[in-house]
mmCIF file of C-alpha atoms in Angstrom:
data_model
loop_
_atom_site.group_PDB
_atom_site.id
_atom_site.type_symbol
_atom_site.label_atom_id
_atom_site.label_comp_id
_atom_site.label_asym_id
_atom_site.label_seq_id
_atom_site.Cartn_x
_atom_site.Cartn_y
_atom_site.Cartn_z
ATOM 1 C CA UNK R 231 51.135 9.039 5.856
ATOM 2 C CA UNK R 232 49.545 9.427 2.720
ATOM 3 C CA UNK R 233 51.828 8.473 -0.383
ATOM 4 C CA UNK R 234 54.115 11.285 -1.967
ATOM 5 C CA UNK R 235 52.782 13.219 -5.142
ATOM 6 C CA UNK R 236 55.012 11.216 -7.819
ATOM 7 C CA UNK R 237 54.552 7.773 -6.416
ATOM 8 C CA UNK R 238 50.341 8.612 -6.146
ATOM 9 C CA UNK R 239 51.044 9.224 -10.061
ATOM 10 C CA UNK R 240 52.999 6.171 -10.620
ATOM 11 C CA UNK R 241 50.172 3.940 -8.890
ATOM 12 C CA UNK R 242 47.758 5.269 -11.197
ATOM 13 C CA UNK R 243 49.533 4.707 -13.736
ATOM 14 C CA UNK R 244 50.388 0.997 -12.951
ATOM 15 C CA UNK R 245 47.587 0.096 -11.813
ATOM 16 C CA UNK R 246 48.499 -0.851 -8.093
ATOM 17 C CA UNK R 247 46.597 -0.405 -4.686
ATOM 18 C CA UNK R 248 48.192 1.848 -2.107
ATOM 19 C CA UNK R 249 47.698 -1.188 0.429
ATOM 20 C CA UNK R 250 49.920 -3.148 -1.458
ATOM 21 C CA UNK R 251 52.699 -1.215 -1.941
ATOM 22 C CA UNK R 252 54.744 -1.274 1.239
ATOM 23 C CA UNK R 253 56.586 2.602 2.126
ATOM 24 C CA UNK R 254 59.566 2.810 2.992
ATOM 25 C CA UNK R 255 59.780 6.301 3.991
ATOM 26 C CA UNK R 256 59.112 8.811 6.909
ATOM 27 C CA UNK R 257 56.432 7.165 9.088
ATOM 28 C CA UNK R 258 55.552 4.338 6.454
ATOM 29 C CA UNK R 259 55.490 7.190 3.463
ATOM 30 C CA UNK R 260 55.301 5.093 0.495
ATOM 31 C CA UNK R 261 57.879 6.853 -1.921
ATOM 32 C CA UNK R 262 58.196 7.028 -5.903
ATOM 33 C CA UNK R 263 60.921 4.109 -5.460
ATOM 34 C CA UNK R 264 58.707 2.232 -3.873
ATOM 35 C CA UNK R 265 56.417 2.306 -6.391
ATOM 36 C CA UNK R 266 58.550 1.144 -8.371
ATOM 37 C CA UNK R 267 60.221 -1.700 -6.348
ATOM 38 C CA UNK R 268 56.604 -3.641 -6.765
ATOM 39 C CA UNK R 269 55.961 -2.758 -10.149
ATOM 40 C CA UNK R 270 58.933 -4.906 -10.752
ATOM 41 C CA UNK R 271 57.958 -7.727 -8.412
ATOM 42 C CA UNK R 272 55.868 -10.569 -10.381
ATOM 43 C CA UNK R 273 51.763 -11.036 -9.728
ATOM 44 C CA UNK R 274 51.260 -13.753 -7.109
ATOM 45 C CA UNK R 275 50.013 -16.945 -8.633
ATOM 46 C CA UNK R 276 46.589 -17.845 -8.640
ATOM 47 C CA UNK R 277 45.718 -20.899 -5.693
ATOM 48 C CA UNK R 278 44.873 -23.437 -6.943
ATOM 49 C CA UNK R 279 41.364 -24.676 -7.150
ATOM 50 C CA UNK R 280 40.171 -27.186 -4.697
ATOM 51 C CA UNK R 281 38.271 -30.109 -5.697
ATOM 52 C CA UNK R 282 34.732 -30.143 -4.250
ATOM 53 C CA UNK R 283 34.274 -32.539 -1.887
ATOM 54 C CA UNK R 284 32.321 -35.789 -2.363
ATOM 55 C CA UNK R 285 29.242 -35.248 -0.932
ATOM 56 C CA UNK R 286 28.251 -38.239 2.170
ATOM 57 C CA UNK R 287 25.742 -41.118 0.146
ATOM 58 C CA UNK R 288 22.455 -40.566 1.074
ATOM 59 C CA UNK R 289 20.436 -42.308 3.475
ATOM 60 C CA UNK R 290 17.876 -44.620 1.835
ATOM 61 C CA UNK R 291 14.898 -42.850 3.697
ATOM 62 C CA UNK R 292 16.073 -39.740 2.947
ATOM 63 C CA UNK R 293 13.560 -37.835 0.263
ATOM 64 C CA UNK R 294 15.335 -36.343 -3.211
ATOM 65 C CA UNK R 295 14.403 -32.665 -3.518
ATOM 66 C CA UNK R 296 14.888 -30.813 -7.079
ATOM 67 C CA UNK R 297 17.938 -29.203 -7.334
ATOM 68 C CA UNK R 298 18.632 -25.000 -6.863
ATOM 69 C CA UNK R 299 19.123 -23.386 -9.629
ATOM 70 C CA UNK R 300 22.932 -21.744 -9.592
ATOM 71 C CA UNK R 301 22.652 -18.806 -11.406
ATOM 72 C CA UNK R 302 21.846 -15.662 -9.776
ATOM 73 C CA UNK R 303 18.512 -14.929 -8.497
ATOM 74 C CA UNK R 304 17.189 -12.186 -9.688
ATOM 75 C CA UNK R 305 14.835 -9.767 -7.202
ATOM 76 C CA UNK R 306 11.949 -9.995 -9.405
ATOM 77 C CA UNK R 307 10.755 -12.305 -9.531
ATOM 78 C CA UNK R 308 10.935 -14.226 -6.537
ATOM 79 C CA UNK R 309 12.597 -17.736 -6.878
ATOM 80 C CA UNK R 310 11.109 -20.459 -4.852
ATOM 81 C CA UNK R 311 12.763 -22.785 -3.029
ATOM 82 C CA UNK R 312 13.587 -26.291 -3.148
ATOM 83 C CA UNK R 313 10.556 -28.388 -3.644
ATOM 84 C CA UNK R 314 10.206 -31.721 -2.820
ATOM 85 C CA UNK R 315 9.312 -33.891 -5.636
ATOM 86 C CA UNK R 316 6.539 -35.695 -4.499
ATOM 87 C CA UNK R 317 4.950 -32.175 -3.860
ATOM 88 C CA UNK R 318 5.870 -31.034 -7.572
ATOM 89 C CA UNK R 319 3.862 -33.404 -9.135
ATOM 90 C CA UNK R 320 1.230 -32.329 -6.928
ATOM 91 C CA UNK R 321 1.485 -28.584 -8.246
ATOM 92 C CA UNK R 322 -0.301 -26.635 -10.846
ATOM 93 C CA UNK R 323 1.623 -23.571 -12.201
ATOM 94 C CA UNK R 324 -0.456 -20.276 -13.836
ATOM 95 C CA UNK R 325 1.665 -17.285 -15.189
ATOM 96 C CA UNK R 326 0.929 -14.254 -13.045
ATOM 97 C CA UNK R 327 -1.609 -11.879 -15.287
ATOM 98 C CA UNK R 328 -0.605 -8.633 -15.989
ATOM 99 C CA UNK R 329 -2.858 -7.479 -13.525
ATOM 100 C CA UNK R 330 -1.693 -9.287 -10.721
ATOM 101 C CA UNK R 331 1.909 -8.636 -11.762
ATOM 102 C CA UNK R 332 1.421 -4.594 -11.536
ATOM 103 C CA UNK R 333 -0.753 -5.021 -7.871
ATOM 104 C CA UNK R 334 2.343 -6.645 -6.652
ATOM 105 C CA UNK R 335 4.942 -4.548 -8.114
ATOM 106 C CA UNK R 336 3.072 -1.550 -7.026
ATOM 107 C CA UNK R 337 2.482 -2.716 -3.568
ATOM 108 C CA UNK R 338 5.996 -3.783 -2.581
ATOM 109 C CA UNK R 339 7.485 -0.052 -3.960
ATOM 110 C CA UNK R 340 5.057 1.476 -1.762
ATOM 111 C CA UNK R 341 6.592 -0.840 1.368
ATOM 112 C CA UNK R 342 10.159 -0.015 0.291
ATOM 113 C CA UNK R 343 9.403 4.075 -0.325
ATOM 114 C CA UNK R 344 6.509 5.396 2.400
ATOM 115 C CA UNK R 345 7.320 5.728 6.395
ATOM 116 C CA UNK R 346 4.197 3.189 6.670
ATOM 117 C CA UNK R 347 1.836 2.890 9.845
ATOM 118 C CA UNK R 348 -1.475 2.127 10.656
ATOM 119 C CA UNK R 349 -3.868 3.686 13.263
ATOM 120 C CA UNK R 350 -7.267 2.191 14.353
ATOM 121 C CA UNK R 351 -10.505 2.793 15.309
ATOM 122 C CA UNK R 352 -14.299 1.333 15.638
ATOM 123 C CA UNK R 353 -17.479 2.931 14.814
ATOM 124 C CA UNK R 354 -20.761 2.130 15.701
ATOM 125 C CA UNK R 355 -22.840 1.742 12.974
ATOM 126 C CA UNK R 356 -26.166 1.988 14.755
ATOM 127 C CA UNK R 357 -27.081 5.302 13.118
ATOM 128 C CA UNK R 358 -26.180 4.665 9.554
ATOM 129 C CA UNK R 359 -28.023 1.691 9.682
ATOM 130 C CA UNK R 360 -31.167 3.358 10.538
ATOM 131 C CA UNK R 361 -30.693 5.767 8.176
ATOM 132 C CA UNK R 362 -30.199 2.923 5.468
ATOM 133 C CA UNK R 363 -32.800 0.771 6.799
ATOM 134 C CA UNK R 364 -35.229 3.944 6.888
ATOM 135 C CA UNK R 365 -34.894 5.125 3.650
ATOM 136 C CA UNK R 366 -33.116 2.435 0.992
ATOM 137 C CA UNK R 367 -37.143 1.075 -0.186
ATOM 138 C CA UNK R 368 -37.175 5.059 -1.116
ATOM 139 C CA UNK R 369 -34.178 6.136 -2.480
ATOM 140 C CA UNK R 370 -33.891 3.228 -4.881
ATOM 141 C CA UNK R 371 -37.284 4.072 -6.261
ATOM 142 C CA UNK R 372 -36.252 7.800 -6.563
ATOM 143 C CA UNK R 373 -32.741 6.963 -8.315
ATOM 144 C CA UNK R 374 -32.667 3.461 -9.130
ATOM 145 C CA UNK R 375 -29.770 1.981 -7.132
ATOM 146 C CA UNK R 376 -29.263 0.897 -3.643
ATOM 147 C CA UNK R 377 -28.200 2.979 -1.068
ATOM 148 C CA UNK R 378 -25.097 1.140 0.526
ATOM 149 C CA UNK R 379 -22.352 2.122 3.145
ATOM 150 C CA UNK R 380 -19.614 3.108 0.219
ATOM 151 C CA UNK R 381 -21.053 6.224 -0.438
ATOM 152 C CA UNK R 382 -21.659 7.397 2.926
ATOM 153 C CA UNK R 383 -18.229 6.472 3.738
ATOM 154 C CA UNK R 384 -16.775 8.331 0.697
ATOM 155 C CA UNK R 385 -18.573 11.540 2.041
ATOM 156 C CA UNK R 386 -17.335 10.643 5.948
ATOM 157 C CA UNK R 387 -13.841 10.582 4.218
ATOM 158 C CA UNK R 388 -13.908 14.000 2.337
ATOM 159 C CA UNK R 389 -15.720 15.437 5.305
ATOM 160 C CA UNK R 390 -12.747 14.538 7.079
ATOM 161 C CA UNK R 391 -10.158 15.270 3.985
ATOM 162 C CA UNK R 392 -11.124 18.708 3.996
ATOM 163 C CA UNK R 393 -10.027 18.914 7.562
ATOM 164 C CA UNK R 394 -6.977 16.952 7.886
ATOM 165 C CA UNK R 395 -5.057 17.787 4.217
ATOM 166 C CA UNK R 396 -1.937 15.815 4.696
ATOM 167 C CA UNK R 397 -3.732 12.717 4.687
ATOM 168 C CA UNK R 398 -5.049 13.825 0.417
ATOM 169 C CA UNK R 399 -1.432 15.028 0.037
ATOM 170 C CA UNK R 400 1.525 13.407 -1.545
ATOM 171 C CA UNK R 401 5.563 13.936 -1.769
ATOM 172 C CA UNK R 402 6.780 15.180 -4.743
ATOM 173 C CA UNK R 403 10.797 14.968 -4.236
ATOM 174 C CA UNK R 404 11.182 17.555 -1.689
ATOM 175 C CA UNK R 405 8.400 19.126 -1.856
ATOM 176 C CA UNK R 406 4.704 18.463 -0.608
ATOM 177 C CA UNK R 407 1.638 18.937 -2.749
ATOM 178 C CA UNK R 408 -1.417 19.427 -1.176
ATOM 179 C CA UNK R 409 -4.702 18.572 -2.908
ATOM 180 C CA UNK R 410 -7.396 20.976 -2.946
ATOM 181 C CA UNK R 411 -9.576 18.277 -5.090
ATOM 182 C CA UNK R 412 -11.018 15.193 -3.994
ATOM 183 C CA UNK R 413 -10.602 12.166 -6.268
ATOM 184 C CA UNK R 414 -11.542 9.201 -4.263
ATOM 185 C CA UNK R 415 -10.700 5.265 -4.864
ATOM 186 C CA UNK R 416 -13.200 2.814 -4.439
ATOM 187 C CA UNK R 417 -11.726 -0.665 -4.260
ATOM 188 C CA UNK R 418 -13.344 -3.352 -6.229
ATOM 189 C CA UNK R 419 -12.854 -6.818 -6.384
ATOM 190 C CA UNK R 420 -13.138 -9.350 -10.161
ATOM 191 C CA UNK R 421 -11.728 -12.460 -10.472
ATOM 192 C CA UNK R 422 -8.432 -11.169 -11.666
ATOM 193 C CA UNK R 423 -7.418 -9.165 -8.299
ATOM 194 C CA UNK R 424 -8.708 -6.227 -6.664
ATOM 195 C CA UNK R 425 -8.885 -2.769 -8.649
ATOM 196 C CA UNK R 426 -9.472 0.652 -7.403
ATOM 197 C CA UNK R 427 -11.411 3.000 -9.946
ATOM 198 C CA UNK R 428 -11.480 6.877 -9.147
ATOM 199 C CA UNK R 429 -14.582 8.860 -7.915
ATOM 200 C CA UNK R 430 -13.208 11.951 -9.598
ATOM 201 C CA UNK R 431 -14.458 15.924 -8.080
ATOM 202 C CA UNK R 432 -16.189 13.161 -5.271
ATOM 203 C CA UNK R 433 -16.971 16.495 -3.331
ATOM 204 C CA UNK R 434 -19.253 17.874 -6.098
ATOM 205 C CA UNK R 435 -21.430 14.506 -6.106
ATOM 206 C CA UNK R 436 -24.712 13.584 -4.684
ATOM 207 C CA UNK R 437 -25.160 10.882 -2.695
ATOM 208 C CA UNK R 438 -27.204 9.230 -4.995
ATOM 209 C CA UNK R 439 -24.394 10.093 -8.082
ATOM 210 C CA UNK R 440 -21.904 8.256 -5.443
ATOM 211 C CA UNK R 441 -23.578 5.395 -5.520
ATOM 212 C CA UNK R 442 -24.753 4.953 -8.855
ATOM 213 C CA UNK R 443 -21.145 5.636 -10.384
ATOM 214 C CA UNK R 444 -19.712 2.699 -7.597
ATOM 215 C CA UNK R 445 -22.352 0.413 -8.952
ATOM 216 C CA UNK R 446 -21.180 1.258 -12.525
ATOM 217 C CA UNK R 447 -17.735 0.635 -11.809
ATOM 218 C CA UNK R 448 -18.202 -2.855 -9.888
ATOM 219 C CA UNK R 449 -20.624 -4.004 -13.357
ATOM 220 C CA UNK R 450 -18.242 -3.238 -15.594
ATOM 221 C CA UNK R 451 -15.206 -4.375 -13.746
ATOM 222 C CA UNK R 452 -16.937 -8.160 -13.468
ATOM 223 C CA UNK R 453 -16.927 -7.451 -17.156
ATOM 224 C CA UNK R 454 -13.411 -5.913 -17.730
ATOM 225 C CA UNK R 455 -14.269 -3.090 -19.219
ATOM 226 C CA UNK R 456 -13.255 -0.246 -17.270
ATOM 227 C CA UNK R 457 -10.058 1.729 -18.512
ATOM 228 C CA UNK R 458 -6.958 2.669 -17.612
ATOM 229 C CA UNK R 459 -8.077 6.560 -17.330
ATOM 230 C CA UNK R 460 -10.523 5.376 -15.009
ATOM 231 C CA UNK R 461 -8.003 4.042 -12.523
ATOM 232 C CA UNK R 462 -5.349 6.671 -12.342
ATOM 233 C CA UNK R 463 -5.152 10.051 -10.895
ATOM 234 C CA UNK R 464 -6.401 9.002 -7.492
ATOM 235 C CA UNK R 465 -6.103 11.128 -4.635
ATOM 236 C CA UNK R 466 -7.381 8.653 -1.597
ATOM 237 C CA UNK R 467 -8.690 5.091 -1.907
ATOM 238 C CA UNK R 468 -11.223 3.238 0.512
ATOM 239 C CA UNK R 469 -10.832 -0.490 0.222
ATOM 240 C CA UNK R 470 -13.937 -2.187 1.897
ATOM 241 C CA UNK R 471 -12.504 -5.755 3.114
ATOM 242 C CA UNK R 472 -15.780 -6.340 5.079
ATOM 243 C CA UNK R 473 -17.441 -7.228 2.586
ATOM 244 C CA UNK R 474 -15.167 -10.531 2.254
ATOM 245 C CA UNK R 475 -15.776 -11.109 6.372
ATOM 246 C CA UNK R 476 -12.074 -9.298 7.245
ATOM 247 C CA UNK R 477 -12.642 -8.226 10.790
ATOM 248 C CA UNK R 478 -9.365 -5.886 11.116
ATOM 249 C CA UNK R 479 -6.642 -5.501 8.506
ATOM 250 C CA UNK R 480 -3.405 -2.873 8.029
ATOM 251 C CA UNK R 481 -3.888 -1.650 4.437
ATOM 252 C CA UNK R 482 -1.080 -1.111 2.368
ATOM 253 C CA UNK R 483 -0.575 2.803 0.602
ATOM 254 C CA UNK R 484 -1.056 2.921 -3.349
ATOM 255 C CA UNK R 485 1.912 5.118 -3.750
ATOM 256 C CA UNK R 486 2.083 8.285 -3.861
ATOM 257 C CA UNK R 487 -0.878 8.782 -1.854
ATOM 258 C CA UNK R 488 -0.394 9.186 1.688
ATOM 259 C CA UNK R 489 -3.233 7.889 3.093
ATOM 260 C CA UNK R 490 -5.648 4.759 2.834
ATOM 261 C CA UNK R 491 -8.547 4.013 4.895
ATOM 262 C CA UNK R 492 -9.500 0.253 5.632
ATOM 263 C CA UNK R 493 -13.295 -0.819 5.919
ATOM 264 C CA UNK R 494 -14.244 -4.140 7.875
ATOM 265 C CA UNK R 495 -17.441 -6.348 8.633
ATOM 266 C CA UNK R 496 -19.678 -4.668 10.903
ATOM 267 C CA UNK R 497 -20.756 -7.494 14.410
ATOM 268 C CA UNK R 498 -22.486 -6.769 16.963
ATOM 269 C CA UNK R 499 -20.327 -6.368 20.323
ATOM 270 C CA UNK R 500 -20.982 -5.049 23.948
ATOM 271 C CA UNK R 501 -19.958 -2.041 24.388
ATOM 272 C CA UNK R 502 -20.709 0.969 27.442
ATOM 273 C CA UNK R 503 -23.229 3.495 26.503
ATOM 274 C CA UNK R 504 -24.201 5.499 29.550
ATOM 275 C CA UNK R 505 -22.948 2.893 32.035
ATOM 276 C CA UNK R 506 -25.061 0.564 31.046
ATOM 277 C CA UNK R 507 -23.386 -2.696 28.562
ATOM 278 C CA UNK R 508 -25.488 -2.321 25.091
ATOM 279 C CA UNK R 509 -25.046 -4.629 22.021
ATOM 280 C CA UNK R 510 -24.195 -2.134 18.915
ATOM 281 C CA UNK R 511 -22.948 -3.045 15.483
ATOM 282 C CA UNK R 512 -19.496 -1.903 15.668
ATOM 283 C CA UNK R 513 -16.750 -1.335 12.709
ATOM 284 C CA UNK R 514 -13.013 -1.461 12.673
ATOM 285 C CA UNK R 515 -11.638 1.063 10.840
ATOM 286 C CA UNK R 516 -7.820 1.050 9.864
ATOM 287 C CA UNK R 517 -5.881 4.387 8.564
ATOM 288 C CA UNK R 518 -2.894 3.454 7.017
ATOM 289 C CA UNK R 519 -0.474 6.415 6.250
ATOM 290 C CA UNK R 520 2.851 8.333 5.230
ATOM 291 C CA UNK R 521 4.773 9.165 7.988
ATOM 292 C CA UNK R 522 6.558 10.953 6.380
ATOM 293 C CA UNK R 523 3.628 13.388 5.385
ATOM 294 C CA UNK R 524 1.315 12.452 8.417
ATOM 295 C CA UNK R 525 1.668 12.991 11.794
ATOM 296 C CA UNK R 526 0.500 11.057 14.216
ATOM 297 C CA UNK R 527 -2.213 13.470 15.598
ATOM 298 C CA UNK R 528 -3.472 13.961 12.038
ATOM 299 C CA UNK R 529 -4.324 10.570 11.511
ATOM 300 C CA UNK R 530 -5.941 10.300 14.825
ATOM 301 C CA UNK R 531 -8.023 13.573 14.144
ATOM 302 C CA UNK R 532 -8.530 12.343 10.208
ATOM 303 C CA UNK R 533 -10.329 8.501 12.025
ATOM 304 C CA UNK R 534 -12.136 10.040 14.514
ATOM 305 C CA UNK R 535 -13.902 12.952 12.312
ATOM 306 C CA UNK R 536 -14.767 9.871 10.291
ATOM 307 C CA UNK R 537 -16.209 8.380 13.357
ATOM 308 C CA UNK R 538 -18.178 11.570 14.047
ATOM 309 C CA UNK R 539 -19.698 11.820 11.171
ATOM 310 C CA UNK R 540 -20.844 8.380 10.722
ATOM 311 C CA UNK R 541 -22.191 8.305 14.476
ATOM 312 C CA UNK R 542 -23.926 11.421 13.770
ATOM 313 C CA UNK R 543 -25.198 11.419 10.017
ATOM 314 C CA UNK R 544 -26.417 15.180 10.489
ATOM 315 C CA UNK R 545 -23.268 15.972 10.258
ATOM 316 C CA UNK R 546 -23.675 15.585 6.317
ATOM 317 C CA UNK R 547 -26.283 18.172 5.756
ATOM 318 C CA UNK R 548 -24.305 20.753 8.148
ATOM 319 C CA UNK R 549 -20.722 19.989 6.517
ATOM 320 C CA UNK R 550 -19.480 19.877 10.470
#
């Protein structure tokens, strides 16, 4: 039974828990007498404190370790543990850069926020590669940078955007905002981490404007000048771990995108083509994505019109 109206008062008013009040009325009612009854009674004393016990001596083999520190450990950042001292000396300890510190901080809200999963697929690369191989003597002539895989990649990707709009949309509280622009990330990587400038209105550019605005960015990111503007307001990146030999890899969102797509070394593997086994340079490619935004048989659709249009270049020129 809950406790009668004047004794609920009188708690309040002292101060006491329900659960400590023992009722004496109908069905364990605790009444206003009650109340009270252990108002009246004195606070239990305090136990007293044990003294901690004396820890065993140590073997004489047995290696010190620094101690833990006893304070609380805060979530960020992470505390290490116990080190043994030999290994301290051993150690060399460099503040985290700014940089470094925001990549991290960034990455682990993402894990904590997005419904994260990954979906796979390969590519063969046999027709890009003749198209590069065929023409890169002539289009760096023509516009004075090389043509590389990024760009064609960033036009597989809106190809495929335009098709598949969760994957360039984003949550915004309950709602879900679906981009109608293309502003896509290109990862690149300095000595002090990896960062992701923005290909902004990427649909409206060239080829040739695709790649020579990538090869601006990686120059002067060696150099550290690119700015803050230039790395915000992204609507879908396209890290390229290949070029670092990663051969698969699960690539983690830059919140509040819903969608990242994961670029790997390109090797030579057997494969069937026409029943007959056929070496072709394959890709892994790696769609990570929102659940929450993303279906399942959008991110499928989303890798494998990336696939098509990379196997089948002419798919460019027709916008199919």
């Amino acid at each position: 039974m809950p406790p009668a109206p004047a004794a609920r008062k009188l708690m309040e008013e002292k101060g006491l828990d329900a659960a400590a009040v023992l009722g004496s009325g109908k069905r364990g009612q605790v009444l206003k007498e009650d109340v009270v009854a252990a108002a009246a009674k004195p606070p239990p004393a305090a136990p007293a404190a044990k003294p901690a016990p004396t820890p065993p001596p140590a073997a004489a083999e047995a290696v010190p370790y620094a101690p833990m520190a006893t304070a609380p450990v805060p979530a960020t950042p992470q505390m290490r543990a116990p080190t043994v001292a030999n290994d301290a000396a051993r150690e060399e300890r460099v503040r985290m850069s700014r940089l470094r510190q925001t990549i991290a901080r960034r990455l682990k809200d993402a894990q904590n926020t997005a419904a994260m999963l990954t979906t796979f697929n390969d590519v063969d690369m046999s027709a890009i590669m003749k198209l590069r191989g065929d023409y890169k003597e002539l289009f760096e002539k023509r516009y004075r940078v090389k043509l590389g895989f990024m760009g064609l990649f960033v036009k597989a990707c809106i190809q495929a955007l335009r098709e598949v709009p969760a994957v360039n949309a984003e949550i915004d509280g309950q709602d879900i905002v679906y981009k109608n622009y293309y502003h896509i990330g290109v990862a690149v990587g300095t000595d002090k981490g990896l960062v992701v400038p923005v290909l902004r209105e990427a649909d409206r550019m060239s080829l040739s404007e695709i790649e020579q605005a990538i090869a601006d960015f990686g120059k002067r990111a060696r150099e550290g000048k690119l700015t803050i503007e230039e790395m915000q307001g992204g609507t879908f990146p396209i890290p390229n771990g290949g070029v670092y030999g990663s051969l698969l890899s699960t690539p983690i969102l830059n919140a509040p995108q819903s969608g990242i797509l994961g670029m790997h070394r390109i090797e030579e593997r057997a494969v069937v083509r026409k029943g007959a086994i056929v070496a072709r340079p394959m890709m892994n490619l790696a769609l990570s994505y929102d659940h929450r935004v993303v279906d399942g048989k959008d991110a499928v659709t989303f890798l494998v019109r990336v696939k098509e249009c990379l196997e089948d270049p002419q798919r460019f020129l027709l916008e199919l």
